[in-house]
XYZ file of C-alpha atoms in Angstrom:
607
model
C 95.049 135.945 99.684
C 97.180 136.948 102.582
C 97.612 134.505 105.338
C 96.459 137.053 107.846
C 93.089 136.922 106.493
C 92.166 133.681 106.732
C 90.562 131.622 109.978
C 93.018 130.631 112.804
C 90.671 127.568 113.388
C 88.336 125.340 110.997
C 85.313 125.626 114.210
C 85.387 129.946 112.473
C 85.381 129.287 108.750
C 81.519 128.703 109.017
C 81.556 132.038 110.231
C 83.894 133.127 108.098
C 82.101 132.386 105.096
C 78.753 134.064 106.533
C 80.190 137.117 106.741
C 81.645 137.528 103.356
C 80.281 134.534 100.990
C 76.519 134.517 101.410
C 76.240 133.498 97.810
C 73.213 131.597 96.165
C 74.866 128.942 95.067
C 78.471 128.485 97.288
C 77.406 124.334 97.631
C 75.708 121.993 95.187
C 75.471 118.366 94.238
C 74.915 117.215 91.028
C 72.288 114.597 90.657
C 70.535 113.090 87.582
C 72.751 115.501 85.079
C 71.346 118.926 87.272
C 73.112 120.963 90.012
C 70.968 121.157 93.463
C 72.558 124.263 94.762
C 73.158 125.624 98.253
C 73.400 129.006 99.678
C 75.909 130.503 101.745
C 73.342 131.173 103.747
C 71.666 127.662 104.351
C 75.036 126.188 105.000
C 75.517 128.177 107.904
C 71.799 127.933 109.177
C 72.539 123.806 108.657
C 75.350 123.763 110.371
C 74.125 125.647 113.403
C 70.626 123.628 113.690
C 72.599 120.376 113.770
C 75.427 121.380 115.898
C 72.795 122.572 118.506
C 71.248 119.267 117.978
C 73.898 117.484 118.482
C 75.083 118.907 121.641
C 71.435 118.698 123.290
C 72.241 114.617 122.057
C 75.388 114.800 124.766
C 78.130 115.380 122.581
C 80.362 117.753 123.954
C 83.888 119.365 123.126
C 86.232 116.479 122.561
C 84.127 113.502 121.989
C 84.919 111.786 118.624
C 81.999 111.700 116.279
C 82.594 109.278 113.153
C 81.857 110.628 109.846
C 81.076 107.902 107.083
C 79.475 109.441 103.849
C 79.892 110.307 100.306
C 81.392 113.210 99.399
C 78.469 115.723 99.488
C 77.346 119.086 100.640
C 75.856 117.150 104.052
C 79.104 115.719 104.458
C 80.670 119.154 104.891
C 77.428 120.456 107.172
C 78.286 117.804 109.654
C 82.030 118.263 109.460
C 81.165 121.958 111.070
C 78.662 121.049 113.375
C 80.710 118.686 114.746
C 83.620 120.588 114.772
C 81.913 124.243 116.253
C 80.859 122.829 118.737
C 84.891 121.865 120.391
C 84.253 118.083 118.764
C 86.412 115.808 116.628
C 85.593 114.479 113.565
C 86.671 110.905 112.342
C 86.196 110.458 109.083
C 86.027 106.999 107.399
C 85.505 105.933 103.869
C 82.677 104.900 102.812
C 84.209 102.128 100.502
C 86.156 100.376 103.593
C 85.091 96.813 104.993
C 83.003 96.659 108.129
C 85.629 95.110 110.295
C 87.664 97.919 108.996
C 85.065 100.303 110.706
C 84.148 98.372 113.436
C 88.402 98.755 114.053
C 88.136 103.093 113.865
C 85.255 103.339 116.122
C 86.247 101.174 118.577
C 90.295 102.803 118.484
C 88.820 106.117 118.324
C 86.147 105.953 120.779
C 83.485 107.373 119.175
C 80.240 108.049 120.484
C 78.022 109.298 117.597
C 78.460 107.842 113.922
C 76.853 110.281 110.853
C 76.599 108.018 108.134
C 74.475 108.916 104.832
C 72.252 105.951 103.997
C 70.651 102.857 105.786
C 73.241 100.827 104.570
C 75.962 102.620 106.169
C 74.122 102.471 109.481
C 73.830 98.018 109.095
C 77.505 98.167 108.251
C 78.252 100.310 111.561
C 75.333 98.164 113.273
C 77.184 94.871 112.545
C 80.253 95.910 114.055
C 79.013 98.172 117.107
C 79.226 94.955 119.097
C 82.980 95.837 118.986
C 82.424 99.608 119.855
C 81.181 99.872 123.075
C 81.552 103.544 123.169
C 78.842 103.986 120.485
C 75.543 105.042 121.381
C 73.861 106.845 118.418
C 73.859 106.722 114.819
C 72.496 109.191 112.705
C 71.216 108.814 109.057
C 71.475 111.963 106.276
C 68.837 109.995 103.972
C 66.491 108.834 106.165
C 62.878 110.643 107.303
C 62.435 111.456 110.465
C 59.758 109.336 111.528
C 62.471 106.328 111.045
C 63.578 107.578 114.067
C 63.690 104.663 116.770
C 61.939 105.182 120.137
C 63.807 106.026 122.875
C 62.234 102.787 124.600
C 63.478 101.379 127.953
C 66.093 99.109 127.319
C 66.740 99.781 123.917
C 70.148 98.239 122.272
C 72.566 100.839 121.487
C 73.494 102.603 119.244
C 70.073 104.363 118.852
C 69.012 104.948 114.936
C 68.282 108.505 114.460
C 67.492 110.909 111.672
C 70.121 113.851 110.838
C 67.072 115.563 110.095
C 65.346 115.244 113.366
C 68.144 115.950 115.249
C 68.887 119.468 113.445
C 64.917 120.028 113.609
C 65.812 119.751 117.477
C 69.072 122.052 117.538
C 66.232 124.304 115.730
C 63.976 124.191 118.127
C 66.506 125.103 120.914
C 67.040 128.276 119.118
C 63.205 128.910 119.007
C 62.755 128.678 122.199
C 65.753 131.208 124.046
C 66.555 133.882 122.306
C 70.377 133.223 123.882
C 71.398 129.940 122.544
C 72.086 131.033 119.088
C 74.671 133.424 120.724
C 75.806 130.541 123.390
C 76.789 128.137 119.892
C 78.776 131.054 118.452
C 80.754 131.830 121.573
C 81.026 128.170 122.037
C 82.711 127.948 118.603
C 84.784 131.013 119.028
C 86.095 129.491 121.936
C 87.624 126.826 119.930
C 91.477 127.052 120.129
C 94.144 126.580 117.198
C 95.930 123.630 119.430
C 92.279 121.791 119.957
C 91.952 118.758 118.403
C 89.825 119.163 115.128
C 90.323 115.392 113.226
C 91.407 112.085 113.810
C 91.930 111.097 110.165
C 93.168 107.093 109.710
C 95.291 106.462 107.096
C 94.661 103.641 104.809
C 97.957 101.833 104.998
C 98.836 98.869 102.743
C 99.315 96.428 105.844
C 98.227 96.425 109.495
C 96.185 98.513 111.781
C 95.480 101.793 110.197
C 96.930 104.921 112.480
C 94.482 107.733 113.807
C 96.616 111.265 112.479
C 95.287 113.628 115.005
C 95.488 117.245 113.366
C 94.687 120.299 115.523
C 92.128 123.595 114.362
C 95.701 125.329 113.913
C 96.972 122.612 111.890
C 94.673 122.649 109.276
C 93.741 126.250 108.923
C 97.515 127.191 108.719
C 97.696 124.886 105.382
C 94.197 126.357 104.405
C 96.707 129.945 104.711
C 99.568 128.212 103.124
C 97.491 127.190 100.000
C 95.297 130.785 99.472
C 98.761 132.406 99.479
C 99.918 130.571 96.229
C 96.615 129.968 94.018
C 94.487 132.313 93.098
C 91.142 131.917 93.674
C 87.712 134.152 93.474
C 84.142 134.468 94.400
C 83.949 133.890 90.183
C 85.570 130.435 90.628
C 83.712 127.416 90.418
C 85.542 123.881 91.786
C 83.957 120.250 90.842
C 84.908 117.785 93.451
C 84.612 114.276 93.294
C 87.789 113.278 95.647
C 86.708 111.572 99.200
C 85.846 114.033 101.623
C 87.246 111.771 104.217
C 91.249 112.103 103.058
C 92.543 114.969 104.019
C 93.774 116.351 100.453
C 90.164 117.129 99.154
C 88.677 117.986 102.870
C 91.461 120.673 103.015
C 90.846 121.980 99.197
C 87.159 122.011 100.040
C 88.078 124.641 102.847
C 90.464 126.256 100.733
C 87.460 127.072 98.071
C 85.229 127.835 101.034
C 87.737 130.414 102.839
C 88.049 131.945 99.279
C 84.290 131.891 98.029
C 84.739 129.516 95.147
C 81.341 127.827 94.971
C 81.902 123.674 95.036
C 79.600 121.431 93.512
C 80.423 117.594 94.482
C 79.937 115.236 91.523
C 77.344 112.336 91.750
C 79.752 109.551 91.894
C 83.194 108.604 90.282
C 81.396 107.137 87.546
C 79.874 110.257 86.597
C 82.559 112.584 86.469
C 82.222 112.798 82.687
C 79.223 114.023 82.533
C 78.891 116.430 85.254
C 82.382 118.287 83.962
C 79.946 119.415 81.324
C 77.191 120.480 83.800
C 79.375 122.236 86.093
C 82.042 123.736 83.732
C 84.418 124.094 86.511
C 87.057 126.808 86.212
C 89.714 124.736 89.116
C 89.544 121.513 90.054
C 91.666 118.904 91.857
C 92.249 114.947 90.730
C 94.732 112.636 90.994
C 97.072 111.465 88.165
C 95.348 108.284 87.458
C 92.311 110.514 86.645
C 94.241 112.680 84.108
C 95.684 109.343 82.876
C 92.602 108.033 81.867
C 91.748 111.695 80.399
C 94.817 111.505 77.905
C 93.696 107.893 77.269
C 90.483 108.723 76.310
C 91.641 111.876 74.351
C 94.241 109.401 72.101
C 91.555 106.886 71.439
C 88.574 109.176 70.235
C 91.554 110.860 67.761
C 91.969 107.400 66.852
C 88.847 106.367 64.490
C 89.319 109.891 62.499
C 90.923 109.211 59.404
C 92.736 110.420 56.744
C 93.017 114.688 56.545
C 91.423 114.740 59.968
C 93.547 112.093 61.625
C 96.652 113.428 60.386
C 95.866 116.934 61.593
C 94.891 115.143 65.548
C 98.446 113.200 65.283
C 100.809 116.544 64.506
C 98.235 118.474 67.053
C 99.223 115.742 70.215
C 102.896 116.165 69.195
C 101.997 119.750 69.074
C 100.823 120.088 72.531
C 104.042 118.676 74.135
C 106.078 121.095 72.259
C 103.729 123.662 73.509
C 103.764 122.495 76.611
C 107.674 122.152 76.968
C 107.613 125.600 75.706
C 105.540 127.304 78.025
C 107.258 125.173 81.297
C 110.697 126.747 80.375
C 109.194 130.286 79.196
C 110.969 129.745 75.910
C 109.797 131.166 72.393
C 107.819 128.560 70.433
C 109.309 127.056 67.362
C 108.018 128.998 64.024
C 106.580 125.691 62.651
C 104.736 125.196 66.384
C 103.512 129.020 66.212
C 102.073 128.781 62.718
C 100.368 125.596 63.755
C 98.792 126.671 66.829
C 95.738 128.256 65.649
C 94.638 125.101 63.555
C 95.290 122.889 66.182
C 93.763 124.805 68.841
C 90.341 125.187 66.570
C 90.560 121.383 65.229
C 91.486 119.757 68.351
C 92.447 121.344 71.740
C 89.068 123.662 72.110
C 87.572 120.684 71.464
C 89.110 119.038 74.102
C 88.912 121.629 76.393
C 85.716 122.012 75.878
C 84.892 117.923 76.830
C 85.568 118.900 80.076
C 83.175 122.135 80.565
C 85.481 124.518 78.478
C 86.472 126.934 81.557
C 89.113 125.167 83.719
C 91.700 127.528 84.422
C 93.739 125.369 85.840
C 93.522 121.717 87.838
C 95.329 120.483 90.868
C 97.183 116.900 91.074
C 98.244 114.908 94.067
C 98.138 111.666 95.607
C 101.448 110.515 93.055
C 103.624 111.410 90.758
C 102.052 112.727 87.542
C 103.521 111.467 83.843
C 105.795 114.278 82.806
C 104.238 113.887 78.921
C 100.633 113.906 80.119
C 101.421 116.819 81.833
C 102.556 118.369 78.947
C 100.016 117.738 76.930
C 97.372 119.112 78.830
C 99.689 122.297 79.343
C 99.990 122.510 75.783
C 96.331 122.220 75.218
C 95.662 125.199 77.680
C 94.841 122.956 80.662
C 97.523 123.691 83.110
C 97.867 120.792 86.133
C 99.597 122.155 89.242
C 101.288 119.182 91.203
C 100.784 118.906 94.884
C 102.923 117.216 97.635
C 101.448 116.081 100.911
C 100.669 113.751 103.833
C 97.814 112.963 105.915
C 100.173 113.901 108.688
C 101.047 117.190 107.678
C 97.109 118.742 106.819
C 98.276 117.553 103.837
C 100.043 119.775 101.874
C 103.752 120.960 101.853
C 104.341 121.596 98.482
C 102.599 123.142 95.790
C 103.386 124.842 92.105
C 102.475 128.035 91.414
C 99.980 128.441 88.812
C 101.926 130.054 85.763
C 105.286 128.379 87.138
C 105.045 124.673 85.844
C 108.094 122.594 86.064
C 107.356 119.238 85.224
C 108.733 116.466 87.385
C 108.330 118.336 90.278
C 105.660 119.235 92.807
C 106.291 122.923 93.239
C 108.363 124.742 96.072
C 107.259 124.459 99.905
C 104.146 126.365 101.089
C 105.731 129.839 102.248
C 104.947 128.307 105.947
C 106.294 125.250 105.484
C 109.991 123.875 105.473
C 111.562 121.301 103.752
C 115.079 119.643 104.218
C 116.645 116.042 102.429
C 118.101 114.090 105.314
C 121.224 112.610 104.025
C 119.550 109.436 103.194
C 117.285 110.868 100.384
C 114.377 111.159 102.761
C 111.877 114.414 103.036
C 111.897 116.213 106.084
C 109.082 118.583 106.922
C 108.456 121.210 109.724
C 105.848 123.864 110.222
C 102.308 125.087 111.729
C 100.456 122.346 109.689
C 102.190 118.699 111.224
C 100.476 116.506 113.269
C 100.379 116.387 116.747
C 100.889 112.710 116.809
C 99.475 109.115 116.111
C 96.051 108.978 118.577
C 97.385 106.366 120.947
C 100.090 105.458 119.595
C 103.581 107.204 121.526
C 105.714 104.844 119.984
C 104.991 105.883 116.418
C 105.052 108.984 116.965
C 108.108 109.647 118.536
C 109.700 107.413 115.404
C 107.762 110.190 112.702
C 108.723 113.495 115.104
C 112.091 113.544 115.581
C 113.903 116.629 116.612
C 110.980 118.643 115.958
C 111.168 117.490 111.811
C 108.592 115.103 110.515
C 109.753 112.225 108.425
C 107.813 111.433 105.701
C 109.319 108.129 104.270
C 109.613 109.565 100.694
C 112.412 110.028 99.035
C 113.324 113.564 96.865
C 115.372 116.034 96.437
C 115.251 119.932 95.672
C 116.457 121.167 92.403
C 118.214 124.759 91.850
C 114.862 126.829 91.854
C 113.883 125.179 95.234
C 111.130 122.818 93.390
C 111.039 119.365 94.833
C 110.925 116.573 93.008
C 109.711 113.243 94.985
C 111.623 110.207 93.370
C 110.009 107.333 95.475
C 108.783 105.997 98.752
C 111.660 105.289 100.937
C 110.285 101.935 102.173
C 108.856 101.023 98.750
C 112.787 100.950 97.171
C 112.886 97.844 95.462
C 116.721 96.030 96.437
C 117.926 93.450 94.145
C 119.706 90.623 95.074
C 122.943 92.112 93.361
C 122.411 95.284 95.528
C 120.961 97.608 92.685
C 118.634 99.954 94.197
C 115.185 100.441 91.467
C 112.294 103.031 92.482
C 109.004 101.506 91.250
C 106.759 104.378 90.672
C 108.417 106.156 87.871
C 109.372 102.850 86.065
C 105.181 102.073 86.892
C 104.464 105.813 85.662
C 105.328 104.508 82.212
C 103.908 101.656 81.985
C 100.576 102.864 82.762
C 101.606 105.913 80.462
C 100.067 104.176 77.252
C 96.455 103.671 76.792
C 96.465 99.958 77.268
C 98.009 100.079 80.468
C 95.015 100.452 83.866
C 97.848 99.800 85.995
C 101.382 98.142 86.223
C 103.441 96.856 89.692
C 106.950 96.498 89.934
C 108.049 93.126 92.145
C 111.587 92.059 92.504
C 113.272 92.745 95.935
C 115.704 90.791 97.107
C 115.582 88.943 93.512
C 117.638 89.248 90.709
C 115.503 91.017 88.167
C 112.625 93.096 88.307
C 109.449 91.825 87.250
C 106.140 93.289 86.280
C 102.106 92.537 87.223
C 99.832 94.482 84.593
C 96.218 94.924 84.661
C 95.185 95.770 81.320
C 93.020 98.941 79.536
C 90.557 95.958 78.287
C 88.341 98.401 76.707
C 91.103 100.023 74.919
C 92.826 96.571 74.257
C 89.317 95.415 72.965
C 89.500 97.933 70.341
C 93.327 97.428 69.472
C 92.547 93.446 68.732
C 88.907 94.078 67.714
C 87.777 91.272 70.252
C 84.872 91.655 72.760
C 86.262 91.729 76.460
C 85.172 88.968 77.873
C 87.108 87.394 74.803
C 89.917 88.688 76.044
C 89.996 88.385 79.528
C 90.205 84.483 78.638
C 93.015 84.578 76.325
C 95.348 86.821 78.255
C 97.994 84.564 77.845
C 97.789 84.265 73.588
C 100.554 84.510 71.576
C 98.963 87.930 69.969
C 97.830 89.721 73.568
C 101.018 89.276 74.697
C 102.622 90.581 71.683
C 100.939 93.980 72.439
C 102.340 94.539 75.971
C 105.740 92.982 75.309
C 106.207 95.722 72.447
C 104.961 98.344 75.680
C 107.381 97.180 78.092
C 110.365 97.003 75.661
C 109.284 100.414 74.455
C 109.759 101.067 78.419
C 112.709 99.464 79.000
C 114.810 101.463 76.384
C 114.475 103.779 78.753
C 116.015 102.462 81.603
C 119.417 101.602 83.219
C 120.504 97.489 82.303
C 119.394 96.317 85.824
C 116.255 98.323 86.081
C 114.891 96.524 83.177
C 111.690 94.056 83.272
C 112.121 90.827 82.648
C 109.384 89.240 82.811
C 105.613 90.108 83.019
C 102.042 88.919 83.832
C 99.155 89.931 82.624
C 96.029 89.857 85.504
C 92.450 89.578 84.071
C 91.428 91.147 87.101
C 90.821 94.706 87.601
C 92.502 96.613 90.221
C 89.749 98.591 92.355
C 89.170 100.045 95.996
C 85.931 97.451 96.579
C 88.181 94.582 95.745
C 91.090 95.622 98.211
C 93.526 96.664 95.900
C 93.581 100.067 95.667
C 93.325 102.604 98.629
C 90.515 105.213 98.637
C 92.788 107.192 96.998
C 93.304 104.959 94.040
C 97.102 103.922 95.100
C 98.303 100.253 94.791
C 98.125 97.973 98.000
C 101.400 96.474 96.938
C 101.627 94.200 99.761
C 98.003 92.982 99.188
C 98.572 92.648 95.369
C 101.668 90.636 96.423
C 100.040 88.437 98.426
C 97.067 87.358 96.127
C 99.310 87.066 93.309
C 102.154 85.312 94.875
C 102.169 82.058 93.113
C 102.725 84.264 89.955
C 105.601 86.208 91.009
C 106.871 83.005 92.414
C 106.714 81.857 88.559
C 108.613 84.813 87.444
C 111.864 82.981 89.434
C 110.995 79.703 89.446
């Protein structure tokens, strides 16, 4: 798609999408194993109803409205109503801690909160004490007779129903036969520099920081993207990514912009399944996702035996060839050709077909995806295109061309985007789609914006074909105390690489040897030992569970440079999540959280 026919601002798409994508089923939301689809048509007529009822509620262009939901069609239906009618949207994640919110609404002064379910609303009601500014909450799930009375007196925020309040943007419309046209002049009079999102990024330390992006912002990397992939009215996307980070808000406008119906999955936990219900044909994840995937994939081939397990072990080693092949657009071997057909009937349609049997292709970002799993699954006729963003820049600066995989890196820039390497290693990006600063916070962002180039604090470098491969975080670089610089991730990338691996941090600056924390697979490494998991989370330290990763991380360190080498290593019985703090929404590693709680055992590692 051209990026002259897209929106200029995220307040049109709505319209947008009514005049070209009034399909039966362009949302849905899959619940109990079925789809609950929604029209082009209804989304539009939503988002109008509660816009209008939100402004007749006082909210007016430029007040903040907090956003804390699942990802779900309603999530996206509040996202425009807010956001037609010259508002700001401030997401939040559903899976942060109250203080955590009470922290967002108060820096962001927001004066409505749309959460989905009562509990949402107690966690925003315990901490409202701390947001003066707040004076209504309104609840997706419940009726509209739990609507509070608008008594005398009555402590703020006031507890409303989403479904009240678009019942009374409704009735506006009923009753003048102008103020349908008023809300779409009001929304066409939203600007590309007009503040669309305050989106706060869920740093490892500290005070998150509100990213303020513009209409223009955003919609310019909605252009960027449609001019690389290609996507149809034909295409179907699953999403199960937070709406609230800005990678899978912006892909869900992408899809809208191009038609591509989205259905949202029910949860994380049952992403399984509802690949099989949907049968997406695109689809975006992040590499931990595909990890566990080729995890899964390896241990089902595992308890075939003889003939068949043979044929499963030549097929994986198949599908990196394959995969290798196709990357560098080089002839396949004539033992890989004649194999192909067997392998693709005995094993990869079979694996293709686990995960609805029509992806065309899928879309990684987030981190840096393992160069082998990312053959495989090219080699199995699942192509992953890698993605390169920031919250700060809408996100997305870089992105691979379906059909021109190079593994390693994260494609070239978006055609509207540029990209230098400051002399220090570090990304530099400029274009329509950066920030216009930190909300409230000059100082930071005058030390991000400098000289008109944002600095992203990743490290990378762009190979001969203008690709760009990321090769860490700048302020992540491990320094020992002999000097050595190590980067963690791609040392951590293959660790977590084999099946028994959930996930693996680097420690060791300003020490003389790197060390490694490791969260094991247990459900894989139940299997491996043939001991129940509870078993095993007690005997972690056993001569014969530590054999198993020791032969993983010397198996690792073969690959790697003398003082890049681990060590030492710990195995942690506890498992790394977003609910237990150490994992963003996003599924990255806290590493100055994990640090802390497990200080006395990298302590150990130099005692």
């Amino acid at each position: 798609m051209s990026m002259a026919d897209t929106p200029a601002t995220i307040a049109d798409l709505p319209f947008f999408v009514a005049g070209r994508y009034l399909k039966p089923d362009l949302l849905g939301r899959c619940l109990n194993g079925e789809v609950r689809a929604m029209s082009g048509r209804a989304l539009v007529d939503q988002v109008r109803d509660l816009s209008l009822g939100l402004s007749a509620l006082g909210m007016g262009p430029g007040d903040r409205v907090a956003l804390l939901s699942e990802s779900r069609p309603e999530w996206l239906v509040a996202d425009f109503a807010v956001l037609t009618a010259g508002a700001v949207t401030v997401p939040i994640y559903p899976t942060v801690s109250p203080e955590q919110v009470g922290f967002i609404l108060r820096d962001s002064g927001a004066t409505i909160a749309i959460v989905s379910s009562s509990t949402h609303a107690e966690k925003i009601a315990a901490v409202a004490n701390i947001a003066p500014s707040l004076r209504i909450v309104l609840v997706m799930d419940a009726p509209e007779e739990a609507d509070q009375q608008d008594d005398v007196g009555q402590r703020e925020p006031q507890l409303m129903s989403v479904a009240s309040v678009a019942e009374r943007g409704h009735r506006r419309i009923m009753d003048g036969w102008g103020v349908a046209r008023e809300y779409q002049e009001r929304a066409r009079a939203v600007g590309p520099d007009d503040l669309a999102t305050i989106i706060y990024t869920s740093g490892t330390t500290g005070d998150p920081k509100g990213v303020m992006l513009t209409h223009g912002n955003i919609a310019s990397n909605v252009a960027g993207v449609l001019s690389v992939v290609d996507l149809t009215e034909n295409d179907t996307a699953l999403s199960f990514l937070p709406l609230c980070h800005a990678f899978e808000r912006t892909v869900s406008y992408v899809c809208l912009a191009s038609g591509v119906s989205i259905v949202f999955a029910e949860s994380i936990d049952t992403v399984a399944r509802d690949l099989t219900v949907v049968r997406p044909t695109v689809m975006s994840g992040v590499p931990r996702m595909f990890e566990k995937l080729y995890a899964r994939v390896l241990e089902k081939g595992m308890t075939a035996t003889g003939l068949r397990r043979t044929i499963f072990d030549r097929a994986i080693e198949l599908a990196k060839v394959r995969g290798r092949a196709i990357s560098l657009g080089e002839p396949l071997p004539a033992w890989a050709r004649l194999a192909s057909g067997l392998a693709d009937r005995m094993v990869f349609s079979k694996i293709r077909d686990g995960i609805g049997g029509r992806l065309r292709w899928a879309v990684s970002g987030s981190a840096p995806l393992n160069v082998e799993i990312a053959r495989f699954f090219l080699g199995v006729g699942l192509p992953i295109l890698e993605g390169y963003g920031l919250t700060e820049t809408a996100p997305v600066l870089a992105l691979t061309p379906p059909g021109r995989i190079r593994f390693g890196t994260v494609g070239p820039p978006l055609p509207n985007v540029e990209l230098r390497i400051a002399p220090d290693g570090e990304i530099l990006a400029r274009g329509p789609n950066v920030m216009r600063g930190y909300y409230g916070r000059p100082d930071d962002t005058a030390a991000a914006l400098r000289d008109g180039w944002f600095h992203t604090g990743d490290i990378g470098e762009l190979d001969p074909h203008g690709y760009l491969r990321i090769t860490d975080r700048k302020k992540e670089l491990l320094v020992t105390s002999g000097g050595k610089k190590i980067a963690p991730q791609p040392i951590e990338e293959r660790l977590r690489a084999h099946g028994l691996v959930a996930h693996a941090i680097l420690v060791g600056d300003r020490r003389h040897f790197p060390a490694a924390l490791i969260s094991p697979e247990f459900a894989a490494l139940s299997r491996t030992l043939r001991l129940d998991e509870t078993t095993l989370r007690a005997r972690l330290e056993d001569e014969d569970v530590r054999a198993v990763y020791q032969a993983v991380v010397d198996e690792v360190n073969r690959t790697l440079a003398q003082f890049e080498r681990i060590k030492k290593f710990a195995l942690i019985a506890a498992e790394f999540s977003v609910t237990s703090g150490e994992l963003t929404p996003t599924l990255k590693v806290k590493r100055q959280v994990i640090a802390e709680r497990y200080k006395g055992v990298i302590e150990r590692f130099y005692a």
